[in-house]
Amino acid sequence: MALLPVSESNLPDAALLKAALAGLPTAAPIVIMLHGYRFSPGSVAHDPHRHILSETPEPGCWKAISWPRHLGLLGDQGLAIGFGWEARGTLWAAHRNAALSGHRLAMLIHALRAIDPHRPIHILAHSLGARVAFSALGQLPKDGVQRLILLAAALFRPEAQAALASPAGRSAQVFNVTGRENLLFDALLRLALPHLGPALGRGRIGQGNWLDLHLDSCASLTRLAALGYPIAAPTARICHWSGYLRPGVWQLYRALLLTPALTPLPFLRAALVPANAPVLPATAAAKPPAIGQGQHS
């Protein structure tokens, strides 16, 4: 089994987890995928397991590409776990649910660690899914999670720093994917929840295990292309989904999650450029590399 759909309200038992891991190479990772706002595993119309967390998103789904397929996790390269949580309703309700769902995610990771203590576990999270991930991170032991990729994280700086101070937070590596296409959504998050402190926004946490990937920086994209990861320039001024719709990004995410030994964080930090590098204007004239069939549904 290469793809295991999971709902926070119905976590798999040990037997199902063992069956999902059976036959995988020892070093093949587990990648837990976390959706963002407006999804609900309890709603057929908004079920993430029929959308981005599916091997084959249903026709007509808006902005639907298959995360597990683009990560290359439908064979024996690893186990993809799509974690569905309740993100419908108001932004305030979904924000509260994200923290509660983090506890259920931590339970799942504890169960996986009990079965296979040494297998790498990574997380890929979009938007409010980043809050689910960081809520879980604060409840895990050292080396509970190896790498996290955050896409347009809807997260506040104080809670991010608190999670990074935990045993799991100090040992994990975080790749924070940002772009100016998301500035409007960052501003809306701050306006909706001003009492929670500054939003994460552009990142700049400044810890050794944290790296901001500014995909709106001309120099950053040039350096990434030189490393073998060509990523298209942004084609829209406002887009909350750019982190997984931009052609070329999945090649980078696959390398970060499936071959971490070939993508050490210190090397990437040295190879990339400061956050104040020139920023690419959104332009429809960009010539993106293809990311395979099924980019959009």
PDB file of C-alpha atoms in Angstrom:
ATOM      1  CA  MET A   1       0.000   0.000   0.000  1.00  0.00           C
ATOM      2  CA  ALA A   2       1.565   3.304  -1.091  1.00  0.00           C
ATOM      3  CA  LEU A   3      -1.282   5.666  -0.146  1.00  0.00           C
ATOM      4  CA  LEU A   4      -3.162   5.506   3.136  1.00  0.00           C
ATOM      5  CA  PRO A   5      -6.118   7.906   3.564  1.00  0.00           C
ATOM      6  CA  VAL A   6      -6.647   8.822   7.214  1.00  0.00           C
ATOM      7  CA  SER A   7      -9.273  10.930   8.977  1.00  0.00           C
ATOM      8  CA  GLU A   8      -8.589  12.576  12.329  1.00  0.00           C
ATOM      9  CA  SER A   9     -11.865  11.120  13.616  1.00  0.00           C
ATOM     10  CA  ASN A  10     -10.927   7.556  12.672  1.00  0.00           C
ATOM     11  CA  LEU A  11      -7.229   6.882  13.113  1.00  0.00           C
ATOM     12  CA  PRO A  12      -5.974   3.527  11.769  1.00  0.00           C
ATOM     13  CA  ASP A  13      -5.143   0.756  14.204  1.00  0.00           C
ATOM     14  CA  ALA A  14      -1.737  -0.900  14.518  1.00  0.00           C
ATOM     15  CA  ALA A  15      -2.681  -3.771  12.191  1.00  0.00           C
ATOM     16  CA  LEU A  16      -3.597  -1.410   9.346  1.00  0.00           C
ATOM     17  CA  LEU A  17      -0.436   0.657   9.847  1.00  0.00           C
ATOM     18  CA  LYS A  18       1.710  -2.492   9.789  1.00  0.00           C
ATOM     19  CA  ALA A  19       0.018  -3.627   6.585  1.00  0.00           C
ATOM     20  CA  ALA A  20       0.595  -0.217   4.989  1.00  0.00           C
ATOM     21  CA  LEU A  21       4.304  -0.364   5.831  1.00  0.00           C
ATOM     22  CA  ALA A  22       4.779  -3.993   4.837  1.00  0.00           C
ATOM     23  CA  GLY A  23       7.139  -4.487   1.926  1.00  0.00           C
ATOM     24  CA  LEU A  24       8.576  -0.976   1.899  1.00  0.00           C
ATOM     25  CA  PRO A  25      12.367  -0.625   1.796  1.00  0.00           C
ATOM     26  CA  THR A  26      13.853   0.100   5.211  1.00  0.00           C
ATOM     27  CA  ALA A  27      14.835   3.672   4.388  1.00  0.00           C
ATOM     28  CA  ALA A  28      11.663   4.568   2.465  1.00  0.00           C
ATOM     29  CA  PRO A  29       9.995   7.455   4.297  1.00  0.00           C
ATOM     30  CA  ILE A  30       6.492   8.077   5.525  1.00  0.00           C
ATOM     31  CA  VAL A  31       5.173  11.404   4.191  1.00  0.00           C
ATOM     32  CA  ILE A  32       2.127  12.822   5.971  1.00  0.00           C
ATOM     33  CA  MET A  33       0.218  15.300   3.796  1.00  0.00           C
ATOM     34  CA  LEU A  34      -1.899  18.029   5.423  1.00  0.00           C
ATOM     35  CA  HIS A  35      -4.449  20.110   3.533  1.00  0.00           C
ATOM     36  CA  GLY A  36      -5.560  23.602   4.484  1.00  0.00           C
ATOM     37  CA  TYR A  37      -8.773  25.577   4.922  1.00  0.00           C
ATOM     38  CA  ARG A  38     -12.209  24.562   3.551  1.00  0.00           C
ATOM     39  CA  PHE A  39     -11.627  20.815   3.312  1.00  0.00           C
ATOM     40  CA  SER A  40     -13.531  18.255   5.357  1.00  0.00           C
ATOM     41  CA  PRO A  41     -13.213  14.452   5.227  1.00  0.00           C
ATOM     42  CA  GLY A  42     -16.829  14.294   6.378  1.00  0.00           C
ATOM     43  CA  SER A  43     -18.173  16.090   3.302  1.00  0.00           C
ATOM     44  CA  VAL A  44     -18.261  14.385  -0.085  1.00  0.00           C
ATOM     45  CA  ALA A  45     -18.090  17.738  -1.853  1.00  0.00           C
ATOM     46  CA  HIS A  46     -15.066  18.898   0.158  1.00  0.00           C
ATOM     47  CA  ASP A  47     -13.305  15.620   0.920  1.00  0.00           C
ATOM     48  CA  PRO A  48      -9.506  16.071   0.574  1.00  0.00           C
ATOM     49  CA  HIS A  49      -9.195  12.333  -0.148  1.00  0.00           C
ATOM     50  CA  ARG A  50     -11.111  12.963  -3.385  1.00  0.00           C
ATOM     51  CA  HIS A  51      -8.993  16.024  -4.138  1.00  0.00           C
ATOM     52  CA  ILE A  52      -5.308  16.843  -3.540  1.00  0.00           C
ATOM     53  CA  LEU A  53      -4.714  13.861  -1.226  1.00  0.00           C
ATOM     54  CA  SER A  54      -6.015  11.407  -3.825  1.00  0.00           C
ATOM     55  CA  GLU A  55      -4.084   9.377  -6.362  1.00  0.00           C
ATOM     56  CA  THR A  56      -6.600  10.510  -8.966  1.00  0.00           C
ATOM     57  CA  PRO A  57      -8.531  13.679  -8.017  1.00  0.00           C
ATOM     58  CA  GLU A  58     -12.112  13.628  -9.204  1.00  0.00           C
ATOM     59  CA  PRO A  59     -12.802  15.498 -12.456  1.00  0.00           C
ATOM     60  CA  GLY A  60     -13.833  19.088 -11.986  1.00  0.00           C
ATOM     61  CA  CYS A  61     -12.124  19.594  -8.634  1.00  0.00           C
ATOM     62  CA  TRP A  62     -10.793  23.162  -8.449  1.00  0.00           C
ATOM     63  CA  LYS A  63      -6.986  23.458  -8.255  1.00  0.00           C
ATOM     64  CA  ALA A  64      -6.696  19.695  -7.805  1.00  0.00           C
ATOM     65  CA  ILE A  65      -3.451  17.895  -8.431  1.00  0.00           C
ATOM     66  CA  SER A  66      -2.441  14.632  -6.817  1.00  0.00           C
ATOM     67  CA  TRP A  67       0.098  15.333  -4.095  1.00  0.00           C
ATOM     68  CA  PRO A  68       1.087  11.663  -3.603  1.00  0.00           C
ATOM     69  CA  ARG A  69       1.513  11.143  -7.327  1.00  0.00           C
ATOM     70  CA  HIS A  70       3.654  14.247  -7.770  1.00  0.00           C
ATOM     71  CA  LEU A  71       5.761  13.177  -4.794  1.00  0.00           C
ATOM     72  CA  GLY A  72       6.411   9.840  -6.494  1.00  0.00           C
ATOM     73  CA  LEU A  73       4.915   7.877  -3.611  1.00  0.00           C
ATOM     74  CA  LEU A  74       2.617   5.510  -5.481  1.00  0.00           C
ATOM     75  CA  GLY A  75       5.219   2.768  -5.781  1.00  0.00           C
ATOM     76  CA  ASP A  76       7.706   1.543  -3.188  1.00  0.00           C
ATOM     77  CA  GLN A  77       9.445   4.910  -2.681  1.00  0.00           C
ATOM     78  CA  GLY A  78       7.578   5.461   0.577  1.00  0.00           C
ATOM     79  CA  LEU A  79       4.195   5.589   2.252  1.00  0.00           C
ATOM     80  CA  ALA A  80       1.994   8.636   1.634  1.00  0.00           C
ATOM     81  CA  ILE A  81      -0.538   9.303   4.384  1.00  0.00           C
ATOM     82  CA  GLY A  82      -3.266  11.803   3.576  1.00  0.00           C
ATOM     83  CA  PHE A  83      -4.437  13.247   6.898  1.00  0.00           C
ATOM     84  CA  GLY A  84      -7.926  14.713   6.641  1.00  0.00           C
ATOM     85  CA  TRP A  85      -9.071  17.143   9.323  1.00  0.00           C
ATOM     86  CA  GLU A  86     -12.122  19.357   9.790  1.00  0.00           C
ATOM     87  CA  ALA A  87     -11.289  22.682   8.150  1.00  0.00           C
ATOM     88  CA  ARG A  88     -14.757  23.852   7.095  1.00  0.00           C
ATOM     89  CA  GLY A  89     -16.764  26.655   8.695  1.00  0.00           C
ATOM     90  CA  THR A  90     -15.409  30.051   9.641  1.00  0.00           C
ATOM     91  CA  LEU A  91     -11.706  30.808   9.617  1.00  0.00           C
ATOM     92  CA  TRP A  92     -11.814  31.119  13.406  1.00  0.00           C
ATOM     93  CA  ALA A  93     -13.399  27.660  13.769  1.00  0.00           C
ATOM     94  CA  ALA A  94     -10.914  26.068  11.383  1.00  0.00           C
ATOM     95  CA  HIS A  95      -8.043  27.750  13.204  1.00  0.00           C
ATOM     96  CA  ARG A  96      -9.224  26.269  16.519  1.00  0.00           C
ATOM     97  CA  ASN A  97      -9.735  22.853  14.927  1.00  0.00           C
ATOM     98  CA  ALA A  98      -6.214  22.900  13.519  1.00  0.00           C
ATOM     99  CA  ALA A  99      -4.709  22.906  17.005  1.00  0.00           C
ATOM    100  CA  LEU A 100      -7.024  20.110  18.151  1.00  0.00           C
ATOM    101  CA  SER A 101      -6.266  18.097  15.033  1.00  0.00           C
ATOM    102  CA  GLY A 102      -2.568  18.412  15.833  1.00  0.00           C
ATOM    103  CA  HIS A 103      -3.176  16.249  18.903  1.00  0.00           C
ATOM    104  CA  ARG A 104      -4.688  13.519  16.720  1.00  0.00           C
ATOM    105  CA  LEU A 105      -1.787  13.803  14.291  1.00  0.00           C
ATOM    106  CA  ALA A 106       0.645  13.403  17.190  1.00  0.00           C
ATOM    107  CA  MET A 107      -1.208  10.229  18.215  1.00  0.00           C
ATOM    108  CA  LEU A 108      -0.808   8.860  14.688  1.00  0.00           C
ATOM    109  CA  ILE A 109       2.919   9.626  14.635  1.00  0.00           C
ATOM    110  CA  HIS A 110       3.395   8.010  18.059  1.00  0.00           C
ATOM    111  CA  ALA A 111       1.654   4.881  16.700  1.00  0.00           C
ATOM    112  CA  LEU A 112       3.897   4.835  13.619  1.00  0.00           C
ATOM    113  CA  ARG A 113       7.000   5.266  15.771  1.00  0.00           C
ATOM    114  CA  ALA A 114       5.905   2.364  18.002  1.00  0.00           C
ATOM    115  CA  ILE A 115       5.701   0.097  14.935  1.00  0.00           C
ATOM    116  CA  ASP A 116       8.784   1.347  13.097  1.00  0.00           C
ATOM    117  CA  PRO A 117      10.982   3.529  15.344  1.00  0.00           C
ATOM    118  CA  HIS A 118      13.684   4.294  12.796  1.00  0.00           C
ATOM    119  CA  ARG A 119      11.770   4.989   9.583  1.00  0.00           C
ATOM    120  CA  PRO A 120      11.916   8.670   8.504  1.00  0.00           C
ATOM    121  CA  ILE A 121       8.664  10.587   8.908  1.00  0.00           C
ATOM    122  CA  HIS A 122       8.159  13.831   6.999  1.00  0.00           C
ATOM    123  CA  ILE A 123       5.267  16.298   6.755  1.00  0.00           C
ATOM    124  CA  LEU A 124       4.035  18.372   3.812  1.00  0.00           C
ATOM    125  CA  ALA A 125       1.492  20.987   4.910  1.00  0.00           C
ATOM    126  CA  HIS A 126      -0.403  23.764   3.164  1.00  0.00           C
ATOM    127  CA  SER A 127      -1.925  26.852   4.792  1.00  0.00           C
ATOM    128  CA  LEU A 128      -3.699  25.988   8.081  1.00  0.00           C
ATOM    129  CA  GLY A 129      -2.296  22.489   7.763  1.00  0.00           C
ATOM    130  CA  ALA A 130       0.939  24.056   9.019  1.00  0.00           C
ATOM    131  CA  ARG A 131      -0.803  24.781  12.328  1.00  0.00           C
ATOM    132  CA  VAL A 132      -1.872  21.138  12.542  1.00  0.00           C
ATOM    133  CA  ALA A 133       1.738  20.106  11.936  1.00  0.00           C
ATOM    134  CA  PHE A 134       3.225  22.472  14.510  1.00  0.00           C
ATOM    135  CA  SER A 135       0.613  21.603  17.105  1.00  0.00           C
ATOM    136  CA  ALA A 136       1.680  17.960  16.713  1.00  0.00           C
ATOM    137  CA  LEU A 137       5.380  18.863  16.692  1.00  0.00           C
ATOM    138  CA  GLY A 138       5.152  20.264  20.210  1.00  0.00           C
ATOM    139  CA  GLN A 139       3.793  16.918  21.447  1.00  0.00           C
ATOM    140  CA  LEU A 140       6.453  14.653  19.972  1.00  0.00           C
ATOM    141  CA  PRO A 141       9.824  13.426  21.251  1.00  0.00           C
ATOM    142  CA  LYS A 142      13.197  14.168  19.731  1.00  0.00           C
ATOM    143  CA  ASP A 143      13.415  12.888  16.131  1.00  0.00           C
ATOM    144  CA  GLY A 144       9.640  12.412  16.044  1.00  0.00           C
ATOM    145  CA  VAL A 145       9.636  14.048  12.598  1.00  0.00           C
ATOM    146  CA  GLN A 146      12.608  14.538  10.315  1.00  0.00           C
ATOM    147  CA  ARG A 147      11.520  17.174   7.770  1.00  0.00           C
ATOM    148  CA  LEU A 148       8.570  19.511   7.313  1.00  0.00           C
ATOM    149  CA  ILE A 149       7.730  21.464   4.157  1.00  0.00           C
ATOM    150  CA  LEU A 150       5.329  24.344   4.770  1.00  0.00           C
ATOM    151  CA  LEU A 151       3.460  25.862   1.822  1.00  0.00           C
ATOM    152  CA  ALA A 152       2.001  29.353   2.446  1.00  0.00           C
ATOM    153  CA  ALA A 153       1.835  28.545   6.142  1.00  0.00           C
ATOM    154  CA  ALA A 154      -1.118  30.077   8.020  1.00  0.00           C
ATOM    155  CA  LEU A 155       0.817  30.145  11.259  1.00  0.00           C
ATOM    156  CA  PHE A 156       1.737  32.746  13.858  1.00  0.00           C
ATOM    157  CA  ARG A 157       5.324  33.376  14.823  1.00  0.00           C
ATOM    158  CA  PRO A 158       4.916  32.803  18.623  1.00  0.00           C
ATOM    159  CA  GLU A 159       3.343  29.361  18.200  1.00  0.00           C
ATOM    160  CA  ALA A 160       5.918  28.419  15.569  1.00  0.00           C
ATOM    161  CA  GLN A 161       8.764  29.361  17.884  1.00  0.00           C
ATOM    162  CA  ALA A 162       7.162  27.511  20.810  1.00  0.00           C
ATOM    163  CA  ALA A 163       6.892  24.322  18.740  1.00  0.00           C
ATOM    164  CA  LEU A 164      10.483  24.696  17.538  1.00  0.00           C
ATOM    165  CA  ALA A 165      11.612  24.854  21.177  1.00  0.00           C
ATOM    166  CA  SER A 166      10.160  21.376  21.832  1.00  0.00           C
ATOM    167  CA  PRO A 167      12.338  18.234  21.575  1.00  0.00           C
ATOM    168  CA  ALA A 168      10.864  17.345  18.171  1.00  0.00           C
ATOM    169  CA  GLY A 169      11.060  20.952  17.014  1.00  0.00           C
ATOM    170  CA  ARG A 170      14.761  21.209  17.831  1.00  0.00           C
ATOM    171  CA  SER A 171      15.600  18.041  15.898  1.00  0.00           C
ATOM    172  CA  ALA A 172      13.353  18.536  12.831  1.00  0.00           C
ATOM    173  CA  GLN A 173      14.288  20.461   9.699  1.00  0.00           C
ATOM    174  CA  VAL A 174      11.764  22.970   8.358  1.00  0.00           C
ATOM    175  CA  PHE A 175      11.550  24.286   4.790  1.00  0.00           C
ATOM    176  CA  ASN A 176       9.203  27.262   4.655  1.00  0.00           C
ATOM    177  CA  VAL A 177       8.032  27.920   1.087  1.00  0.00           C
ATOM    178  CA  THR A 178       6.947  31.528   0.639  1.00  0.00           C
ATOM    179  CA  GLY A 179       6.124  33.979  -2.129  1.00  0.00           C
ATOM    180  CA  ARG A 180       4.659  37.425  -2.405  1.00  0.00           C
ATOM    181  CA  GLU A 181       1.612  35.938  -4.114  1.00  0.00           C
ATOM    182  CA  ASN A 182       0.480  35.014  -0.589  1.00  0.00           C
ATOM    183  CA  LEU A 183       0.869  38.461   1.037  1.00  0.00           C
ATOM    184  CA  LEU A 184      -2.869  39.214   0.856  1.00  0.00           C
ATOM    185  CA  PHE A 185      -3.698  35.968   2.667  1.00  0.00           C
ATOM    186  CA  ASP A 186      -1.046  36.683   5.306  1.00  0.00           C
ATOM    187  CA  ALA A 187      -2.646  40.099   5.869  1.00  0.00           C
ATOM    188  CA  LEU A 188      -6.143  38.608   6.154  1.00  0.00           C
ATOM    189  CA  LEU A 189      -4.890  36.108   8.736  1.00  0.00           C
ATOM    190  CA  ARG A 190      -3.386  38.907  10.840  1.00  0.00           C
ATOM    191  CA  LEU A 191      -6.610  40.922  10.616  1.00  0.00           C
ATOM    192  CA  ALA A 192      -8.758  37.945  11.605  1.00  0.00           C
ATOM    193  CA  LEU A 193      -6.631  36.919  14.611  1.00  0.00           C
ATOM    194  CA  PRO A 194      -4.644  39.998  15.700  1.00  0.00           C
ATOM    195  CA  HIS A 195      -4.330  38.861  19.325  1.00  0.00           C
ATOM    196  CA  LEU A 196      -2.081  35.918  18.384  1.00  0.00           C
ATOM    197  CA  GLY A 197       0.920  38.065  17.537  1.00  0.00           C
ATOM    198  CA  PRO A 198       2.731  38.502  14.234  1.00  0.00           C
ATOM    199  CA  ALA A 199       1.946  36.011  11.496  1.00  0.00           C
ATOM    200  CA  LEU A 200       4.750  33.869  10.148  1.00  0.00           C
ATOM    201  CA  GLY A 201       4.474  35.475   6.715  1.00  0.00           C
ATOM    202  CA  ARG A 202       7.891  35.523   5.087  1.00  0.00           C
ATOM    203  CA  GLY A 203       9.417  33.369   7.811  1.00  0.00           C
ATOM    204  CA  ARG A 204      12.835  34.626   8.928  1.00  0.00           C
ATOM    205  CA  ILE A 205      12.787  32.517  12.069  1.00  0.00           C
ATOM    206  CA  GLY A 206      16.583  32.541  12.188  1.00  0.00           C
ATOM    207  CA  GLN A 207      17.146  29.060  13.610  1.00  0.00           C
ATOM    208  CA  GLY A 208      19.703  26.659  12.207  1.00  0.00           C
ATOM    209  CA  ASN A 209      17.095  24.020  11.413  1.00  0.00           C
ATOM    210  CA  TRP A 210      14.824  26.442   9.508  1.00  0.00           C
ATOM    211  CA  LEU A 211      15.207  27.517   5.886  1.00  0.00           C
ATOM    212  CA  ASP A 212      12.959  29.966   4.031  1.00  0.00           C
ATOM    213  CA  LEU A 213      12.545  29.149   0.347  1.00  0.00           C
ATOM    214  CA  HIS A 214      11.536  32.437  -1.284  1.00  0.00           C
ATOM    215  CA  LEU A 215      10.112  31.324  -4.605  1.00  0.00           C
ATOM    216  CA  ASP A 216       9.466  34.922  -5.689  1.00  0.00           C
ATOM    217  CA  SER A 217      13.179  35.780  -5.625  1.00  0.00           C
ATOM    218  CA  CYS A 218      14.918  35.959  -9.009  1.00  0.00           C
ATOM    219  CA  ALA A 219      18.232  34.966  -7.475  1.00  0.00           C
ATOM    220  CA  SER A 220      16.742  32.089  -5.473  1.00  0.00           C
ATOM    221  CA  LEU A 221      15.081  30.625  -8.557  1.00  0.00           C
ATOM    222  CA  THR A 222      18.288  31.028 -10.539  1.00  0.00           C
ATOM    223  CA  ARG A 223      20.312  29.239  -7.855  1.00  0.00           C
ATOM    224  CA  LEU A 224      17.723  26.468  -7.527  1.00  0.00           C
ATOM    225  CA  ALA A 225      17.755  25.952 -11.289  1.00  0.00           C
ATOM    226  CA  ALA A 226      21.547  25.702 -11.179  1.00  0.00           C
ATOM    227  CA  LEU A 227      21.157  22.970  -8.544  1.00  0.00           C
ATOM    228  CA  GLY A 228      18.845  21.039 -10.877  1.00  0.00           C
ATOM    229  CA  TYR A 229      15.478  22.341  -9.647  1.00  0.00           C
ATOM    230  CA  PRO A 230      14.034  24.698 -12.291  1.00  0.00           C
ATOM    231  CA  ILE A 231      10.863  26.342 -10.970  1.00  0.00           C
ATOM    232  CA  ALA A 232       8.613  28.626 -12.993  1.00  0.00           C
ATOM    233  CA  ALA A 233       8.284  32.306 -12.175  1.00  0.00           C
ATOM    234  CA  PRO A 234       4.987  33.263 -10.496  1.00  0.00           C
ATOM    235  CA  THR A 235       2.208  33.859 -13.002  1.00  0.00           C
ATOM    236  CA  ALA A 236      -0.254  35.600 -10.678  1.00  0.00           C
ATOM    237  CA  ARG A 237       0.086  38.474  -8.229  1.00  0.00           C
ATOM    238  CA  ILE A 238      -2.310  36.841  -5.769  1.00  0.00           C
ATOM    239  CA  CYS A 239      -2.371  33.066  -5.289  1.00  0.00           C
ATOM    240  CA  HIS A 240      -2.598  31.062  -2.073  1.00  0.00           C
ATOM    241  CA  TRP A 241      -1.932  27.780  -3.898  1.00  0.00           C
ATOM    242  CA  SER A 242       1.229  28.724  -5.751  1.00  0.00           C
ATOM    243  CA  GLY A 243       3.337  26.502  -3.500  1.00  0.00           C
ATOM    244  CA  TYR A 244       1.889  23.377  -5.074  1.00  0.00           C
ATOM    245  CA  LEU A 245       0.634  24.622  -8.457  1.00  0.00           C
ATOM    246  CA  ARG A 246       3.869  26.218  -9.670  1.00  0.00           C
ATOM    247  CA  PRO A 247       5.464  24.021 -12.337  1.00  0.00           C
ATOM    248  CA  GLY A 248       8.763  22.631 -11.129  1.00  0.00           C
ATOM    249  CA  VAL A 249       8.122  22.737  -7.373  1.00  0.00           C
ATOM    250  CA  TRP A 250       7.403  19.035  -7.037  1.00  0.00           C
ATOM    251  CA  GLN A 251      10.851  18.026  -8.255  1.00  0.00           C
ATOM    252  CA  LEU A 252      12.284  20.051  -5.361  1.00  0.00           C
ATOM    253  CA  TYR A 253       9.834  18.621  -2.814  1.00  0.00           C
ATOM    254  CA  ARG A 254      10.565  15.065  -3.954  1.00  0.00           C
ATOM    255  CA  ALA A 255      14.273  15.640  -3.446  1.00  0.00           C
ATOM    256  CA  LEU A 256      13.763  17.161   0.012  1.00  0.00           C
ATOM    257  CA  LEU A 257      11.522  14.330   1.215  1.00  0.00           C
ATOM    258  CA  LEU A 258      12.776  11.240  -0.615  1.00  0.00           C
ATOM    259  CA  THR A 259      16.528  11.924  -0.789  1.00  0.00           C
ATOM    260  CA  PRO A 260      17.385  14.136   2.197  1.00  0.00           C
ATOM    261  CA  ALA A 261      21.008  12.974   2.170  1.00  0.00           C
ATOM    262  CA  LEU A 262      21.380  14.636  -1.237  1.00  0.00           C
ATOM    263  CA  THR A 263      19.685  17.858  -0.084  1.00  0.00           C
ATOM    264  CA  PRO A 264      21.322  18.774   3.240  1.00  0.00           C
ATOM    265  CA  LEU A 265      19.855  21.917   4.738  1.00  0.00           C
ATOM    266  CA  PRO A 266      23.223  23.640   5.402  1.00  0.00           C
ATOM    267  CA  PHE A 267      24.214  23.128   1.765  1.00  0.00           C
ATOM    268  CA  LEU A 268      20.933  24.574   0.511  1.00  0.00           C
ATOM    269  CA  ARG A 269      21.235  27.532   2.868  1.00  0.00           C
ATOM    270  CA  ALA A 270      24.742  28.285   1.580  1.00  0.00           C
ATOM    271  CA  ALA A 271      23.642  27.879  -2.038  1.00  0.00           C
ATOM    272  CA  LEU A 272      20.606  30.149  -1.828  1.00  0.00           C
ATOM    273  CA  VAL A 273      20.457  33.900  -1.365  1.00  0.00           C
ATOM    274  CA  PRO A 274      19.279  36.367   1.292  1.00  0.00           C
ATOM    275  CA  ALA A 275      15.568  37.050   1.580  1.00  0.00           C
ATOM    276  CA  ASN A 276      16.030  40.643   0.385  1.00  0.00           C
ATOM    277  CA  ALA A 277      17.102  39.554  -3.100  1.00  0.00           C
ATOM    278  CA  PRO A 278      15.214  41.028  -6.095  1.00  0.00           C
ATOM    279  CA  VAL A 279      11.676  39.744  -6.394  1.00  0.00           C
ATOM    280  CA  LEU A 280      10.163  38.425  -9.600  1.00  0.00           C
ATOM    281  CA  PRO A 281       7.105  40.271 -10.883  1.00  0.00           C
ATOM    282  CA  ALA A 282       4.086  38.113 -11.555  1.00  0.00           C
ATOM    283  CA  THR A 283       3.993  37.577 -15.273  1.00  0.00           C
ATOM    284  CA  ALA A 284       2.004  35.412 -17.603  1.00  0.00           C
ATOM    285  CA  ALA A 285       5.054  35.286 -19.875  1.00  0.00           C
ATOM    286  CA  ALA A 286       6.917  32.814 -17.681  1.00  0.00           C
ATOM    287  CA  LYS A 287       7.943  29.608 -19.412  1.00  0.00           C
ATOM    288  CA  PRO A 288       7.366  26.863 -16.843  1.00  0.00           C
ATOM    289  CA  PRO A 289       8.817  23.385 -17.051  1.00  0.00           C
ATOM    290  CA  ALA A 290       6.196  20.664 -17.109  1.00  0.00           C
ATOM    291  CA  ILE A 291       5.451  18.786 -13.908  1.00  0.00           C
ATOM    292  CA  GLY A 292       3.784  15.869 -15.589  1.00  0.00           C
ATOM    293  CA  GLN A 293       0.254  15.025 -16.495  1.00  0.00           C
ATOM    294  CA  GLY A 294      -2.498  16.041 -14.155  1.00  0.00           C
ATOM    295  CA  GLN A 295      -1.124  19.390 -13.024  1.00  0.00           C
ATOM    296  CA  HIS A 296      -4.633  20.829 -13.071  1.00  0.00           C
ATOM    297  CA  SER A 297      -7.951  19.051 -13.147  1.00  0.00           C
TER     298      SER A 297
END
